[in-house]
Coordinates of C-alpha atoms in Angstrom, one line a residue:
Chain A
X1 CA -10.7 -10.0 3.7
X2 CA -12.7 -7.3 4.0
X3 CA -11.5 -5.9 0.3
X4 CA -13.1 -8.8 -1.2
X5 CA -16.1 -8.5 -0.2
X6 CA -16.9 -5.1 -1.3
X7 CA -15.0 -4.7 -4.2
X8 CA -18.5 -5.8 -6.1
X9 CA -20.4 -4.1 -4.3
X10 CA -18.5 -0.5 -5.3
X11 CA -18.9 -1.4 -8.8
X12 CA -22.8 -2.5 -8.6
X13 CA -23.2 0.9 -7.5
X14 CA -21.3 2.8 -10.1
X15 CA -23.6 1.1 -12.5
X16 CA -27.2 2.7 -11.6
X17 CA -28.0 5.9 -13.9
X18 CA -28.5 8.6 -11.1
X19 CA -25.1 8.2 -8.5
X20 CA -23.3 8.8 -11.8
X21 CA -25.1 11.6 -12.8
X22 CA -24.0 12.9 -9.4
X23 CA -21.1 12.4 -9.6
X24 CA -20.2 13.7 -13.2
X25 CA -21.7 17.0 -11.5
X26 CA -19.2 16.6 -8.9
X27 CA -16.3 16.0 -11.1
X28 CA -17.8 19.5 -13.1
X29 CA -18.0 21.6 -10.0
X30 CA -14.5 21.0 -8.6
X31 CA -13.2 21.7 -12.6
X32 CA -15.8 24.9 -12.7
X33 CA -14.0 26.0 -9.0
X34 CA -10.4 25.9 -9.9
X35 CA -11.5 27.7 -12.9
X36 CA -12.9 30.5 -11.5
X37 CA -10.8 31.0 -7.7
X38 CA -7.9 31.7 -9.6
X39 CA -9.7 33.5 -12.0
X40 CA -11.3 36.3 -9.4
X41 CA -8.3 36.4 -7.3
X42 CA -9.5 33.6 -4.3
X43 CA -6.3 31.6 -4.9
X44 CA -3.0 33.1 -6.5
X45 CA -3.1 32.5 -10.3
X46 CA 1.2 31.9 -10.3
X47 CA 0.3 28.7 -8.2
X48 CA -2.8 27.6 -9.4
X49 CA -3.1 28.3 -13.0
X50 CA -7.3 28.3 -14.0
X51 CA -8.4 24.4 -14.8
X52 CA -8.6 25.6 -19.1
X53 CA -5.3 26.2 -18.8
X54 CA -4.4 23.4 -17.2
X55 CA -6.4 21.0 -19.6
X56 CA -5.5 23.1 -22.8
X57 CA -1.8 22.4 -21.5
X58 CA -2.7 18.7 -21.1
X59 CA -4.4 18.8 -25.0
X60 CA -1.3 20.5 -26.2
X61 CA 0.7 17.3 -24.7
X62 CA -1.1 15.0 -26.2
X63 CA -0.1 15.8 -29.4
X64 CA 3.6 15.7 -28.7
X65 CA 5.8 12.6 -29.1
X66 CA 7.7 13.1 -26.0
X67 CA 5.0 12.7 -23.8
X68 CA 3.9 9.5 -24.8
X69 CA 7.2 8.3 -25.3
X70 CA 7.2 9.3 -21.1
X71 CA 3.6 7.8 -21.0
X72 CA 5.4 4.5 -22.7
X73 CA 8.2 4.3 -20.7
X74 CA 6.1 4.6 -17.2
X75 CA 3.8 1.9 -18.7
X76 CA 6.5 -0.2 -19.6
X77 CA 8.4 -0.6 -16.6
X78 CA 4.7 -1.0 -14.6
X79 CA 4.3 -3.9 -16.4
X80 CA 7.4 -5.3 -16.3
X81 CA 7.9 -5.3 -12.6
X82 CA 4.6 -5.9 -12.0
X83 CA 4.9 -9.3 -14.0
X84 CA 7.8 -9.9 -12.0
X85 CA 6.9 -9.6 -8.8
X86 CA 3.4 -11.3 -9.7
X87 CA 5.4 -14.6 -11.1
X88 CA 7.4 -14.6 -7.9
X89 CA 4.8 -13.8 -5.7
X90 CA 2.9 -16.7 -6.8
X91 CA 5.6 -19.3 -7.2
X92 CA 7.0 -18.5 -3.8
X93 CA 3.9 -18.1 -1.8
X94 CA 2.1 -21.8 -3.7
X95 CA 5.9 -23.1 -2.5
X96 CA 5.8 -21.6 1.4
X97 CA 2.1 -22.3 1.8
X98 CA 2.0 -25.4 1.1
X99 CA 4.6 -27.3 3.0
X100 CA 3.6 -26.0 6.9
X101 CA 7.0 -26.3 8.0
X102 CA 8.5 -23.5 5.3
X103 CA 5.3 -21.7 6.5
X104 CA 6.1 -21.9 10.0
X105 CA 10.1 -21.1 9.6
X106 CA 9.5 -18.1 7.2
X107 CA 6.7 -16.3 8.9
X108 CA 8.9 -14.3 11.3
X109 CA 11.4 -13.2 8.1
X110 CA 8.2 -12.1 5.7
X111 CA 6.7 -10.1 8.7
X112 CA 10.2 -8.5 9.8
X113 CA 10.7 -7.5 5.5
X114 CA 7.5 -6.7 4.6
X115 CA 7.4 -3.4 6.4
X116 CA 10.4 -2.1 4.7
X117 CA 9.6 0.5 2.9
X118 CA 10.3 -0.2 -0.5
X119 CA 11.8 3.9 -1.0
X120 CA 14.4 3.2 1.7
X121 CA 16.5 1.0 -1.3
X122 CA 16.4 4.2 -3.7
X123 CA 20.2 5.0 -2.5
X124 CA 21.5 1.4 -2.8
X125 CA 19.9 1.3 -6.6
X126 CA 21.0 4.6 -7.7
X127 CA 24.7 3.2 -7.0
X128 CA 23.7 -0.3 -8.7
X129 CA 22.1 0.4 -11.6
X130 CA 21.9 4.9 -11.8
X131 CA 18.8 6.1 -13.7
X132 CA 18.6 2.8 -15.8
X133 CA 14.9 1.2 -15.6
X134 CA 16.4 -1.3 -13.4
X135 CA 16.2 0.8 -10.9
X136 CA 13.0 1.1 -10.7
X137 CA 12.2 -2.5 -11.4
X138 CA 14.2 -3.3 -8.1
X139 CA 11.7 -0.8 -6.5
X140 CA 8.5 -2.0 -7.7
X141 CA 9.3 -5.9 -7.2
X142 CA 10.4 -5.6 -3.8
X143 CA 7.2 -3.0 -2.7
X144 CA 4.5 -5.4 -5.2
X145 CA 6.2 -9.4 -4.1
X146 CA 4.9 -8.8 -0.4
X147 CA 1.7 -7.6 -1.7
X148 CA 1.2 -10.6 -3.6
X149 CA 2.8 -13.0 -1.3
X150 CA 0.8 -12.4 1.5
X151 CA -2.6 -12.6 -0.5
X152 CA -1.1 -15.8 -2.1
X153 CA -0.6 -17.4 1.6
X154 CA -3.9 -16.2 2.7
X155 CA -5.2 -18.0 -0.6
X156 CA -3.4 -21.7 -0.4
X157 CA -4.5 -21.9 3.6
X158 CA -8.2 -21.4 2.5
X159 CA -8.1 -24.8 0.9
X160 CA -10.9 -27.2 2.4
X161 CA -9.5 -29.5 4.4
X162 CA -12.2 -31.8 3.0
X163 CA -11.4 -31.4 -0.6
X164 CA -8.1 -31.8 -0.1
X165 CA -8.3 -35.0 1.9
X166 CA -10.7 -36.1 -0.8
X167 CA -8.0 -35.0 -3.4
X168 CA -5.1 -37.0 -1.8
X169 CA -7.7 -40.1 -1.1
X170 CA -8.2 -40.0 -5.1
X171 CA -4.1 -40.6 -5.3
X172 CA -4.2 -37.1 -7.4
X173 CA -0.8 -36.1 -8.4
X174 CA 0.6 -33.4 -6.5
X175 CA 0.7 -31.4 -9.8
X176 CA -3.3 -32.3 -10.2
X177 CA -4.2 -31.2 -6.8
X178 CA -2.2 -27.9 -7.4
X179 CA -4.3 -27.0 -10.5
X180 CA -7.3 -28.5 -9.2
X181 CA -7.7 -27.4 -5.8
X182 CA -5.6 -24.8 -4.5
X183 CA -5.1 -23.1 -7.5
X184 CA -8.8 -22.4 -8.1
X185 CA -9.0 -21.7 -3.9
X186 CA -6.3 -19.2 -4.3
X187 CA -6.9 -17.5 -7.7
X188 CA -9.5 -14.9 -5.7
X189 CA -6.7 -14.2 -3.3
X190 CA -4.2 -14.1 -6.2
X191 CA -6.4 -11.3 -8.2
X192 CA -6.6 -9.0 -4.8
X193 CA -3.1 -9.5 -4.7
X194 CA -2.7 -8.3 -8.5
X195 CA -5.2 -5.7 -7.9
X196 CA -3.0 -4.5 -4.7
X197 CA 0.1 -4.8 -6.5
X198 CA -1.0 -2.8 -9.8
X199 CA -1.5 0.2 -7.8
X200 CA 1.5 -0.1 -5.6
X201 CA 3.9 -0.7 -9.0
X202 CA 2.5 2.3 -10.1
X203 CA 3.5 4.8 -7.3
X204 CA 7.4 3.1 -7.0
X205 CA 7.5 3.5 -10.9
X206 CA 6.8 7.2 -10.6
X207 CA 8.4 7.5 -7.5
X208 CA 11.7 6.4 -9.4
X209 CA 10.9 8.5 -12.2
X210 CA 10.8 11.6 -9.9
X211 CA 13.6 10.9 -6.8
X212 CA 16.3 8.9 -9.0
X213 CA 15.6 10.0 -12.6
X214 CA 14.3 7.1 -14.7
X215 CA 12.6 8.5 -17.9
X216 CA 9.0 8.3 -17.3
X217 CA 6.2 11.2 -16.6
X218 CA 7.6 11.2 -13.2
X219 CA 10.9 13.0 -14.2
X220 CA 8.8 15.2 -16.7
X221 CA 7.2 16.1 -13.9
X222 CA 10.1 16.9 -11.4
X223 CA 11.9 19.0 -14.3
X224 CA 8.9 20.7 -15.0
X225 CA 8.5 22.1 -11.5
X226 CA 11.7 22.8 -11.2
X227 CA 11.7 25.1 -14.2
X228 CA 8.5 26.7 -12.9
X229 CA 6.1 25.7 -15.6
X230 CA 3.4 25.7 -13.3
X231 CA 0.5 24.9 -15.5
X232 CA 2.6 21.8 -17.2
X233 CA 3.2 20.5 -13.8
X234 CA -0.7 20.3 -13.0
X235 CA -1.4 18.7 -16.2
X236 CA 1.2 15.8 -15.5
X237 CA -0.4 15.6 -12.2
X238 CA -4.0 14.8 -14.2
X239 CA -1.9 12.4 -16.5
X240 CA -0.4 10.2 -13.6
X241 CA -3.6 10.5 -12.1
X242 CA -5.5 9.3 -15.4
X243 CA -2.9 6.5 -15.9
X244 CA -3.6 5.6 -12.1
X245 CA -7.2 5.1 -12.6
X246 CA -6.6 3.5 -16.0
X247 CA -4.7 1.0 -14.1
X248 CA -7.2 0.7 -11.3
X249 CA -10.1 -0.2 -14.0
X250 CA -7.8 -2.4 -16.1
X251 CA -7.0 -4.4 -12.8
X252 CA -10.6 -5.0 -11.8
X253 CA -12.0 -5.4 -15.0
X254 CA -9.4 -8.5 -15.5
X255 CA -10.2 -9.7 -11.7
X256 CA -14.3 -10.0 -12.9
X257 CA -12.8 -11.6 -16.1
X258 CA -10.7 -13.9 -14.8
X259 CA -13.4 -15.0 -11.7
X260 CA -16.3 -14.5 -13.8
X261 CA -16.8 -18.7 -12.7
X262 CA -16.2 -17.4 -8.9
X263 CA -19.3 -17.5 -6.7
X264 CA -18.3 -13.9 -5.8
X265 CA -18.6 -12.7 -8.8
X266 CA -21.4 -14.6 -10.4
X267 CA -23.9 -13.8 -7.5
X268 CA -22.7 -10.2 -8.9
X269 CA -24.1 -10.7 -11.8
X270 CA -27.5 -11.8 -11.2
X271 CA -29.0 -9.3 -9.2
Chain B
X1 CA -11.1 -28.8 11.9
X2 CA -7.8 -30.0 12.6
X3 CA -5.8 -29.9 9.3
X4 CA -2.0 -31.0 9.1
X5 CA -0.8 -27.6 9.3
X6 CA -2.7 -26.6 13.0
X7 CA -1.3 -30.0 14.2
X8 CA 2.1 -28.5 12.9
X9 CA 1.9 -25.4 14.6
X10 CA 0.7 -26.5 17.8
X11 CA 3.3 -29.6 18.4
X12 CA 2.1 -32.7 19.2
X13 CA 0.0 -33.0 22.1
X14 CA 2.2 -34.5 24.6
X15 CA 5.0 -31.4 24.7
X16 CA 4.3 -28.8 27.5
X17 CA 3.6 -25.3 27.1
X18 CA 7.2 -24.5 27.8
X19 CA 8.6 -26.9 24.8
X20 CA 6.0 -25.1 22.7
X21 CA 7.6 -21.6 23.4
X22 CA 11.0 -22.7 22.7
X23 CA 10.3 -24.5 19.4
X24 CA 8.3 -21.1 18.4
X25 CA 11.3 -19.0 19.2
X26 CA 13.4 -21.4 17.0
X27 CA 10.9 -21.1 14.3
X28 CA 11.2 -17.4 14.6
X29 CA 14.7 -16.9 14.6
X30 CA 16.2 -19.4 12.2
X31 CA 16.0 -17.7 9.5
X32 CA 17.1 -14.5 10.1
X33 CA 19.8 -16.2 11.6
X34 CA 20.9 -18.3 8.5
X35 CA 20.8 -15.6 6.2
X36 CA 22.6 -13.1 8.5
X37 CA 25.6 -15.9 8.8
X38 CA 25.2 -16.4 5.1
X39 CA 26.0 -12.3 4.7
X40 CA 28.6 -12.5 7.0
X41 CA 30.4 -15.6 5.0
X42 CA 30.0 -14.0 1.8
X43 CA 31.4 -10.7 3.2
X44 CA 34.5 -12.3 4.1
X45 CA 35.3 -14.5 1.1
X46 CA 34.3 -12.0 -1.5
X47 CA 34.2 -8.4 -0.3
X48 CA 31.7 -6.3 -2.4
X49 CA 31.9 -2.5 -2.3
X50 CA 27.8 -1.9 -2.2
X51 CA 27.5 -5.1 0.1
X52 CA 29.4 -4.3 3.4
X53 CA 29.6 -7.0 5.9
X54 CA 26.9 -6.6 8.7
X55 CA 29.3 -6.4 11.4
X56 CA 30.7 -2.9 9.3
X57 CA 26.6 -1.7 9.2
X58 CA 26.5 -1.9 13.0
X59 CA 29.4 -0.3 14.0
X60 CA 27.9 2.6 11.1
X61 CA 24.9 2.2 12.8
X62 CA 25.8 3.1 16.2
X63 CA 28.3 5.5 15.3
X64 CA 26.0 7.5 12.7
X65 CA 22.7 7.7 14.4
X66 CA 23.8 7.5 18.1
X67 CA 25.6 10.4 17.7
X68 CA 24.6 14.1 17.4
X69 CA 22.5 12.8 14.1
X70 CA 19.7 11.6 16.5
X71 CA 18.4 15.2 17.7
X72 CA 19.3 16.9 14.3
X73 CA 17.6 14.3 11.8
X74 CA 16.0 10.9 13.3
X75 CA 13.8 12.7 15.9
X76 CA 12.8 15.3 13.9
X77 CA 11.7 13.4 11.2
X78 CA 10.1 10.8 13.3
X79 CA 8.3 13.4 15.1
X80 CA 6.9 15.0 11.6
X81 CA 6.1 11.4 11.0
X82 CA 3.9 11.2 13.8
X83 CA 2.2 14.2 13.6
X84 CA 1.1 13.8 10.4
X85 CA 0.0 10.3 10.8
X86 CA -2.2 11.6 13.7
X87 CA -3.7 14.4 11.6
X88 CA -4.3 11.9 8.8
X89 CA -5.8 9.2 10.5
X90 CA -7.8 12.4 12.2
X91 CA -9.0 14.0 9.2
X92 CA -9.8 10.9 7.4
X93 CA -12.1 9.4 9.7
X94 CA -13.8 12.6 10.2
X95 CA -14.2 13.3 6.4
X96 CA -14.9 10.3 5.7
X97 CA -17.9 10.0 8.5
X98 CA -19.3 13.4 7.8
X99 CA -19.7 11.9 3.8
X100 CA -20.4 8.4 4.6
X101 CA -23.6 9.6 6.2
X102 CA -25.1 11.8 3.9
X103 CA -25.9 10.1 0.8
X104 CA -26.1 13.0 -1.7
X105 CA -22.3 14.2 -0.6
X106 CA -21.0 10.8 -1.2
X107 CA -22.5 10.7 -4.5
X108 CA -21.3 14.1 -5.6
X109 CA -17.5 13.4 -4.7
X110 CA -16.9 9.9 -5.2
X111 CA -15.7 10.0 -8.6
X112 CA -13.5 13.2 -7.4
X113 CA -12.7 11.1 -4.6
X114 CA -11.3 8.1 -6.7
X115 CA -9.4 10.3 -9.3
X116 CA -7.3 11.8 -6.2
X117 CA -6.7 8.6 -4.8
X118 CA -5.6 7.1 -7.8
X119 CA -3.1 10.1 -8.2
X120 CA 0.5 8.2 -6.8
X121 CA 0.9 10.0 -3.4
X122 CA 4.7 11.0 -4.3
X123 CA 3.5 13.1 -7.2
X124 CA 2.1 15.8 -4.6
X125 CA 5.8 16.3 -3.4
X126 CA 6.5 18.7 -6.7
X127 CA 3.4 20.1 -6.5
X128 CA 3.4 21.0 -2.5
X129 CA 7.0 22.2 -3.4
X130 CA 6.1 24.5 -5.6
X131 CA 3.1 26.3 -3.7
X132 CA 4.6 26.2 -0.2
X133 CA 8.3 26.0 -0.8
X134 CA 10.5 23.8 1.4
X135 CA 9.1 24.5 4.9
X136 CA 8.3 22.2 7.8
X137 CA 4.4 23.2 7.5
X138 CA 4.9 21.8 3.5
X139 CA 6.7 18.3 4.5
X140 CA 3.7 17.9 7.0
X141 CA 1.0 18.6 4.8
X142 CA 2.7 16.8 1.8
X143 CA 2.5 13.5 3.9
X144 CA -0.7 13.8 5.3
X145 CA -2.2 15.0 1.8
X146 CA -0.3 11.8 0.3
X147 CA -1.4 9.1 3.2
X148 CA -4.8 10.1 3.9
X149 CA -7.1 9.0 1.3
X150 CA -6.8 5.2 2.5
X151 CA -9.1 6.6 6.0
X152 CA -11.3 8.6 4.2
X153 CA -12.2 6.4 1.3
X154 CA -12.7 3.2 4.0
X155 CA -14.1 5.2 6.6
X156 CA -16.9 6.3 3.9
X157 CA -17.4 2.6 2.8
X158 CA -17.4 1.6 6.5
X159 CA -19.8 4.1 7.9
X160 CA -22.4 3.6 4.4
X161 CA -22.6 0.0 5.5
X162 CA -24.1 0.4 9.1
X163 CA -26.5 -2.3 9.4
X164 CA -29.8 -0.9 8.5
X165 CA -31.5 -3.2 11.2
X166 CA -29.1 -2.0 13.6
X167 CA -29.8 1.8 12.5
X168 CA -33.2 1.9 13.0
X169 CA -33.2 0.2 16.2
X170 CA -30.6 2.8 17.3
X171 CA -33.8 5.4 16.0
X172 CA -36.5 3.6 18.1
X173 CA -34.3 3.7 20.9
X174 CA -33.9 7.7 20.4
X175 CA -30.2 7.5 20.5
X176 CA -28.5 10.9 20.0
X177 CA -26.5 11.7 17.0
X178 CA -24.1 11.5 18.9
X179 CA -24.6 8.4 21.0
X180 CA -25.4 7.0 17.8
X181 CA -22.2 8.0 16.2
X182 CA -20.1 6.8 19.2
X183 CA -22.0 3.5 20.0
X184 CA -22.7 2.2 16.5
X185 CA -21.8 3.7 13.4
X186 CA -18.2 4.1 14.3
X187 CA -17.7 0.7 16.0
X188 CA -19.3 -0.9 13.2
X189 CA -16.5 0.9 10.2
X190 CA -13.8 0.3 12.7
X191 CA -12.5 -2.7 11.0
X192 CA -12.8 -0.6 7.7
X193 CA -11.4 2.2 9.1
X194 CA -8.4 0.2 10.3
X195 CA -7.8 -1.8 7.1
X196 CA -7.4 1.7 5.7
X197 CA -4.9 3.2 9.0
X198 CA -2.9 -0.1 7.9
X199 CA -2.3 1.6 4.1
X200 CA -2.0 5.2 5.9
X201 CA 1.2 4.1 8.0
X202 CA 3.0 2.8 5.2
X203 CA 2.7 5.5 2.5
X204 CA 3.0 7.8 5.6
X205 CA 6.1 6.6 5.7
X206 CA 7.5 6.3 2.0
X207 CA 6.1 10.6 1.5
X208 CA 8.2 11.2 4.9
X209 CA 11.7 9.6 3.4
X210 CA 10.7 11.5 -0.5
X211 CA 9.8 14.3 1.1
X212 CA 12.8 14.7 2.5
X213 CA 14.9 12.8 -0.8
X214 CA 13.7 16.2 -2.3
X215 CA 16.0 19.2 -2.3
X216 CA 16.0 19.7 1.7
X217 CA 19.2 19.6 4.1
X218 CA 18.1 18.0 6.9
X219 CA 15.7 15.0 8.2
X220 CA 16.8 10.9 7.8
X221 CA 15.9 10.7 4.0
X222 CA 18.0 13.6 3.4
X223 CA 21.0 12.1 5.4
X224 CA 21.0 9.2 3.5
X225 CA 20.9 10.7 0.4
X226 CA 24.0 12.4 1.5
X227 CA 25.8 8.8 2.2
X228 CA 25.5 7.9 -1.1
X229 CA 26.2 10.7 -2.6
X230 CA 29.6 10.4 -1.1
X231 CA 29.9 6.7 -1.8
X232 CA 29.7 6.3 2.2
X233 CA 28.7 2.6 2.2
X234 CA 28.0 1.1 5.2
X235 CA 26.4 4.2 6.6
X236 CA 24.4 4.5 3.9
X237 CA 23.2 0.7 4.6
X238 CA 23.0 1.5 8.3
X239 CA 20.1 4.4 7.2
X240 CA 18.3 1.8 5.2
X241 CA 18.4 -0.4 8.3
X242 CA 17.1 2.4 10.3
X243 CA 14.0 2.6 8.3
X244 CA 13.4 -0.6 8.2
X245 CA 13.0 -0.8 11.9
X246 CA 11.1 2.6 11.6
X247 CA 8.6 0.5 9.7
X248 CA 8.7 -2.6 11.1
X249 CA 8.3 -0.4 14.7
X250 CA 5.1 0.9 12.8
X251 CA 3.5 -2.2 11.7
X252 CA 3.9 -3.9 15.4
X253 CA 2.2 -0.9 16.8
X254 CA -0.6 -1.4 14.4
X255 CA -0.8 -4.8 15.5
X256 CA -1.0 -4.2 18.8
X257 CA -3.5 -1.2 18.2
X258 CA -5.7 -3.6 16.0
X259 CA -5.8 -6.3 18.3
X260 CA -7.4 -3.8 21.2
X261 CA -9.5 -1.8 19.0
X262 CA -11.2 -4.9 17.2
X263 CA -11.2 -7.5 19.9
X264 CA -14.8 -7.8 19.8
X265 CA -14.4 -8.3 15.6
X266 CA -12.0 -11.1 15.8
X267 CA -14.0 -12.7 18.4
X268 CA -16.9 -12.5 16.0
X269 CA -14.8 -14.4 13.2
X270 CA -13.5 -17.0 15.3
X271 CA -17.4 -17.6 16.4
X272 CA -18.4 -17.8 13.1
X273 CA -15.6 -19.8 11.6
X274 CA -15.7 -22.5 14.2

């Protein structure tokens, strides 16, 4: 799990003063570009509108109600979907990992479904459900459950054998020995999981938004192109984008909250 | 370290090799089995219109993309496919090399770097749309511009984290740049690297089917599209099957690919673990 490992790592170096001095220059320079190609003719102005434009574009949607009543909707089925799959995920994947011989006799059918891509199901849910929210949900469960399965699987099989012996010698309950030892064995594996799964529920919400037509800033986006209002369609594209690193952020600040006990994390911390 | 479940999966010691196999194979194809009965049973006693039977899905199957549909949608697609998963996979690693080993670069763009990868990939269809049109060049850079930031941004993480011990001694040895680059630095991100070619292949393959979802005429999204816009059931199913194998093709390939590439890495673990 090579994810794990230097998930802190990234985030002990966003913290020192100069590397995000750097890259706040970076973040400048790329803005001061696309301002000033267009501007002198490098790249055609129809296509790429100047970055002002795009960002006074962006302001001007901030102040109207239908964006964030796009903004909303995206959010909303994000979460809902994700909490979905996550509650499955888990209750499956505790269920499966811990009796070997479910693990043994399901391991061909998760490898043989996981691959699916989740977008080949868009036809069957447009007939099912049309451009409700469901959808979408169907979308995001099935593309996020795998994602948290599998973490979940990796997570109950990392139990110490010893602990676990010692557990059962104890005459724990079976209910005690799932909160007390694979539970707390697994919660790491849940959180990539959760992290995984965030971003993954993200790009099936919009994707529905955009292919099928669930409200959302993914269909703001598709109409907007489609009607050639070029710089609105850039400043969607900075909104999803914010929202995506919104959600990244959100997910990793509740992964260091959540293991903040976790070896992992706490070694983190001290240096 | 033998725990219940490794007893489990290896039988009980008395059972030749042969036994073993067969018990696998029944592990492996139970299942599927089971739940394609179960479809079949529940076709028969209460037809659904979205839910053909699977026997109806195969015959679509073979009549739909055996037929004149393979040279005018499934290859080309697949072969798009390809191509941009080769140029991705190319671009990232090289990117991602060229800025994992100078500091300052890596600095600069990382927060860039992070905002476009947190952009969802499918967002860049519109916006490819509208500056290139609907072209074969546009469906090719639209998937490789949605699937390659997985390489890059692992390939820069993988390259930073050479071991500095190993680094220097490459120095004192007067390895070349690029002896250096071909005996150490990239060996040592390849497990990096192919965590992120694992994330490449499957948004690689959900830009290809939008891509083509997206006001075109031709290609295996398009087609099936087109099924169920004409409430064409089981042909429509017998698309979804086909890309499911299409990924399911994909992720055994990585397998096999991973297993060669990072022998030497597993062999490491299992050291280590045992």
């Amino acid at each position: 799990m090579t994810t794990v490992a230097t998930a802190p790592e990234r985030r002990r170096r966003r913290l020192s003063g100069s590397t995000a001095a750097l890259g706040i220059l970076g973040l400048f320079t790329i803005g001061a570009l696309l301002e000033v190609l267009p501007r002198i003719g490098v790249l055609n102005r129809r296509f790429f509108p100047p970055s002002s434009e795009i960002l006074t574009t962006l302001i001007e949607q901030l102040g109207e109600g239908a964006f964030w009543t796009a903004v909303s909707d995206t959010l909303r089925g994000w979460a809902i979907g994700l909490t979905i799959a996550m509650v499955l995920g888990i209750a499956v994947g505790v269920i499966i990992g811990s009796v070997p011989f479910l693990r043994d006799v399901t391991s061909s059918t998760i490898e043989f479904l996981r691959p699916i891509p989740s977008v080949a199901l868009i036809p069957l849910v447009v007939l099912l459900y049309g451009t409700k929210l469901q959808s979408a949900l169907i979308l995001i469960v099935y593309a996020a459950f795998w994602q948290v399965l599998v973490q979940v699987l990796y997570g109950v099989a990392d139990v110490d054998p010893v602990v676990r012996d010692t557990a059962r010698s104890y005459r724990f309950s079976r209910w005690t020995q799932l909160r007390q030892v694979v539970w707390p064995t697994a919660l790491p594996y849940v959180m990539t999981g959760f992290r995984l799964a965030a971003a993954v529920a993200l790009i099936l919400q919009v994707t529905a938004e955009l292919v099928i037509g669930v409200p959302g800033l993914g269909r703001n986006l598709g109409v907007a192109q489609s009607s050639g209002a070029v710089s609105l369609t850039y400043a969607l594209v900075v909104a999803v984008g914010i929202i995506g690193i919104a959600i990244n952020l959100f997910a990793r600040a509740l992964e260091r909250r959540i293991l903040n006990w976790h070896p992992s994390v706490r070694r983190d911390v001290a240096r | 370290m033998s725990t219940p479940a490794d007893t489990m999966k290896s039988g009980p010691r008395g059972r030749s090799r042969g036994t073993r196999t067969v018990i696998a194979v029944l592990y492996a194809v139970a299942v599927p089995v089971v739940l394609i009965v179960a479809w079949l049973i529940w076709a028969g006693v209460s037809p659904q219109i979205f839910f053909p039977s699977p026997i109806a899905i195969a015959e679509a199957f073979v009549n739909t993309w055996l037929g004149p549909s393979l040279t005018n949608d499934v290859i080309p697609s697949l072969a798009r496919l390809g191509v941009a998963i080769v140029l991705a996979i190319t671009i990232g690693i090289a990117a991602g090399t060229v800025i994992g080993l100078t500091p300052w670069l890596r600095e600069l763009l990382e927060p860039v770097l992070e905002f476009f990868r947190a952009i969802p990939p499918p967002v860049l269809i519109p916006v490819f749309t509208l500056l290139m049109g609907i072209t074969t060049s546009m469906k090719l850079a639209v998937i490789v511009a949605g699937a390659f930031w997985p390489v890059l941004l692992n390939t820069i993480d993988g390259v930073r984290s050479t071991d500095s011990v190993m680094t220097e001694t490459a120095q004192s040895f007067r390895l070349t740049r690029a002896e250096r680059l071909r005996y150490l630095v990239l060996p040592s991100a390849a497990p990096r690297i192919m965590t992120g070619v694992r994330q490449t292949l499957s948004i690689a393959l959900i830009m290809m089917v939008i891509s083509e979802m997206f006001n075109t005429s031709s290609g295996l999204g398009y087609r099936i599209v087109y099924f169920q816009r004409n409430y064409l059931i089981a042909e429509m199913w017998s698309g979804i099957v086909l890309l499911g194998l299409v990924g399911v093709f994909l992720a055994a390939v990585f397998t096999f690919v991973e297993r060669r590439v990072l022998r030497w890495y597993h062999g490491i673990k299992e050291t280590e673990r045992a």
